[in-house]
Structures are given as structure tokens and as C-alpha cells.
Amino acid sequence: LEQEREHLRLSVARILQYRPTLIIVGQTVARNAQELLLQAGVTLVLKVKHSLMKHISRLTGADIVQNLADIRPDNFGTCQRFYVRSFKLAENAQQGQGKTASKAKTLLFLDGCPYKAGCSIIL
């Protein structure tokens, strides 16, 4: 168990040497690694579909890396700003005992990407 923690610590240190502020992954990340990234001030976005990762890659100039050992400085992309915003959706129909439930949709925005190859339209 201690050996696994040390391996995670070294893996996170390898990533942090490039000073990222946002990491987007297609799967999940070990809890200990998540905590180390959080302590370093890195925002981590989990379980992003591969098709969306391709779009983000194209817009930011980042490479999709499959193996941590393959990370190089030129793999990282840039954007001027990223932020998260939640939008309240219309209230749902009655839900038992006369209560109505409202849902929210949370979106991640990447502004100021170097490549002007995409846009978002929200209707």
C-alpha cells in the first residue's frame, strides 16, 4: 500500500513539474492523486467522453496522452481562462407530496483558446 502511494506521489510530481492549472481525463483518477492535485491547486475534470476530449484537444492545442510516461511539455495546450457555470433548467412536473424539483446543468467554459476552430451555441 505504501509503495502504491509513493508511485502515485511520483506520478503526480511528474505532472506538476509542467505546472498545469487544469487536467481533463477520460476516466477517473485515484483518490490519493486527486488529493495531491487539489493541494497543488490543479482543477481536475473526470470522465470526459473521448469525442469531447478530441474537440478540447483541437481548440487548446493539447495532445491526448494515453500514458503518463509519454507526457512532454509540448503535450499541454492553453486557454486564457476556464470557469464553471451552472444553469437552472425549467422546473420538473410535480414530484410526490406536491413538491416540484428543479435541475441544473453545469458547463465548463474554456475561453481564449489559441485556435479559433470552434464555438458554442446554447439554445
PDB file of N, CA and C in Angstrom, residues 5-20 23 32-40 42 68 71 76:
ATOM      1  N   ARG A   5       1.197   4.327  -2.862  1.00  0.00           N
ATOM      2  CA  ARG A   5       1.124   5.770  -2.566  1.00  0.00           C
ATOM      3  C   ARG A   5       2.348   6.515  -3.089  1.00  0.00           C
ATOM      4  N   GLU A   6       3.510   5.905  -2.921  1.00  0.00           N
ATOM      5  CA  GLU A   6       4.745   6.535  -3.404  1.00  0.00           C
ATOM      6  C   GLU A   6       4.739   6.629  -4.926  1.00  0.00           C
ATOM      7  N   HIS A   7       4.251   5.596  -5.595  1.00  0.00           N
ATOM      8  CA  HIS A   7       4.142   5.624  -7.059  1.00  0.00           C
ATOM      9  C   HIS A   7       3.194   6.745  -7.501  1.00  0.00           C
ATOM     10  N   LEU A   8       2.053   6.882  -6.839  1.00  0.00           N
ATOM     11  CA  LEU A   8       1.112   7.967  -7.162  1.00  0.00           C
ATOM     12  C   LEU A   8       1.741   9.334  -6.914  1.00  0.00           C
ATOM     13  N   ARG A   9       2.443   9.468  -5.809  1.00  0.00           N
ATOM     14  CA  ARG A   9       3.090  10.747  -5.484  1.00  0.00           C
ATOM     15  C   ARG A   9       4.097  11.122  -6.570  1.00  0.00           C
ATOM     16  N   LEU A  10       4.884  10.150  -7.025  1.00  0.00           N
ATOM     17  CA  LEU A  10       5.865  10.415  -8.081  1.00  0.00           C
ATOM     18  C   LEU A  10       5.180  10.728  -9.418  1.00  0.00           C
ATOM     19  N   SER A  11       4.080  10.042  -9.699  1.00  0.00           N
ATOM     20  CA  SER A  11       3.332  10.305 -10.933  1.00  0.00           C
ATOM     21  C   SER A  11       2.759  11.712 -10.936  1.00  0.00           C
ATOM     22  N   VAL A  12       2.186  12.110  -9.808  1.00  0.00           N
ATOM     23  CA  VAL A  12       1.636  13.471  -9.699  1.00  0.00           C
ATOM     24  C   VAL A  12       2.760  14.500  -9.783  1.00  0.00           C
ATOM     25  N   ALA A  13       3.884  14.232  -9.155  1.00  0.00           N
ATOM     26  CA  ALA A  13       5.031  15.150  -9.223  1.00  0.00           C
ATOM     27  C   ALA A  13       5.502  15.318 -10.669  1.00  0.00           C
ATOM     28  N   ARG A  14       5.462  14.237 -11.426  1.00  0.00           N
ATOM     29  CA  ARG A  14       5.844  14.303 -12.852  1.00  0.00           C
ATOM     30  C   ARG A  14       4.919  15.244 -13.617  1.00  0.00           C
ATOM     31  N   ILE A  15       3.628  15.170 -13.331  1.00  0.00           N
ATOM     32  CA  ILE A  15       2.657  16.058 -13.980  1.00  0.00           C
ATOM     33  C   ILE A  15       2.861  17.497 -13.514  1.00  0.00           C
ATOM     34  N   LEU A  16       3.026  17.685 -12.221  1.00  0.00           N
ATOM     35  CA  LEU A  16       3.122  19.032 -11.651  1.00  0.00           C
ATOM     36  C   LEU A  16       4.370  19.793 -12.080  1.00  0.00           C
ATOM     37  N   GLN A  17       5.391  19.083 -12.541  1.00  0.00           N
ATOM     38  CA  GLN A  17       6.604  19.785 -12.988  1.00  0.00           C
ATOM     39  C   GLN A  17       6.302  20.712 -14.174  1.00  0.00           C
ATOM     40  N   TYR A  18       5.204  20.456 -14.877  1.00  0.00           N
ATOM     41  CA  TYR A  18       4.819  21.296 -16.015  1.00  0.00           C
ATOM     42  C   TYR A  18       3.832  22.401 -15.615  1.00  0.00           C
ATOM     43  N   ARG A  19       3.476  22.451 -14.350  1.00  0.00           N
ATOM     44  CA  ARG A  19       2.633  23.499 -13.758  1.00  0.00           C
ATOM     45  C   ARG A  19       1.276  23.671 -14.458  1.00  0.00           C
ATOM     46  N   PRO A  20       0.518  22.596 -14.613  1.00  0.00           N
ATOM     47  CA  PRO A  20      -0.817  22.734 -15.210  1.00  0.00           C
ATOM     48  C   PRO A  20      -1.790  23.356 -14.206  1.00  0.00           C
ATOM     49  N   ILE A  23      -6.572  19.789 -15.613  1.00  0.00           N
ATOM     50  CA  ILE A  23      -6.317  18.492 -16.230  1.00  0.00           C
ATOM     51  C   ILE A  23      -7.664  17.853 -16.517  1.00  0.00           C
ATOM     52  N   ASN A  32      -5.995   9.341  -3.891  1.00  0.00           N
ATOM     53  CA  ASN A  32      -4.774   9.975  -3.364  1.00  0.00           C
ATOM     54  C   ASN A  32      -4.196  10.967  -4.370  1.00  0.00           C
ATOM     55  N   ALA A  33      -4.223  10.607  -5.644  1.00  0.00           N
ATOM     56  CA  ALA A  33      -3.717  11.507  -6.682  1.00  0.00           C
ATOM     57  C   ALA A  33      -4.615  12.744  -6.792  1.00  0.00           C
ATOM     58  N   GLN A  34      -5.924  12.554  -6.681  1.00  0.00           N
ATOM     59  CA  GLN A  34      -6.849  13.694  -6.712  1.00  0.00           C
ATOM     60  C   GLN A  34      -6.531  14.674  -5.595  1.00  0.00           C
ATOM     61  N   GLU A  35      -6.288  14.142  -4.413  1.00  0.00           N
ATOM     62  CA  GLU A  35      -5.976  14.996  -3.261  1.00  0.00           C
ATOM     63  C   GLU A  35      -4.665  15.756  -3.464  1.00  0.00           C
ATOM     64  N   LEU A  36      -3.655  15.089  -4.016  1.00  0.00           N
ATOM     65  CA  LEU A  36      -2.371  15.762  -4.271  1.00  0.00           C
ATOM     66  C   LEU A  36      -2.525  16.877  -5.305  1.00  0.00           C
ATOM     67  N   LEU A  37      -3.311  16.617  -6.339  1.00  0.00           N
ATOM     68  CA  LEU A  37      -3.551  17.640  -7.362  1.00  0.00           C
ATOM     69  C   LEU A  37      -4.332  18.818  -6.779  1.00  0.00           C
ATOM     70  N   LEU A  38      -5.319  18.523  -5.963  1.00  0.00           N
ATOM     71  CA  LEU A  38      -6.102  19.577  -5.316  1.00  0.00           C
ATOM     72  C   LEU A  38      -5.213  20.441  -4.431  1.00  0.00           C
ATOM     73  N   GLN A  39      -4.340  19.803  -3.656  1.00  0.00           N
ATOM     74  CA  GLN A  39      -3.412  20.553  -2.797  1.00  0.00           C
ATOM     75  C   GLN A  39      -2.500  21.459  -3.616  1.00  0.00           C
ATOM     76  N   ALA A  40      -2.193  21.054  -4.841  1.00  0.00           N
ATOM     77  CA  ALA A  40      -1.325  21.851  -5.712  1.00  0.00           C
ATOM     78  C   ALA A  40      -2.114  22.912  -6.481  1.00  0.00           C
ATOM     79  N   VAL A  42      -4.596  22.370  -8.713  1.00  0.00           N
ATOM     80  CA  VAL A  42      -4.936  21.927 -10.065  1.00  0.00           C
ATOM     81  C   VAL A  42      -6.405  21.493 -10.097  1.00  0.00           C
ATOM     82  N   LEU A  68       1.054   8.124 -18.857  1.00  0.00           N
ATOM     83  CA  LEU A  68       1.750   9.164 -18.101  1.00  0.00           C
ATOM     84  C   LEU A  68       3.225   9.263 -18.483  1.00  0.00           C
ATOM     85  N   ILE A  71       4.207  11.903 -21.289  1.00  0.00           N
ATOM     86  CA  ILE A  71       3.976  13.349 -21.139  1.00  0.00           C
ATOM     87  C   ILE A  71       5.255  14.128 -21.395  1.00  0.00           C
ATOM     88  N   PHE A  76       0.920  19.900 -23.644  1.00  0.00           N
ATOM     89  CA  PHE A  76      -0.034  20.758 -22.953  1.00  0.00           C
ATOM     90  C   PHE A  76      -0.563  21.851 -23.870  1.00  0.00           C
TER      91      PHE A  76
END
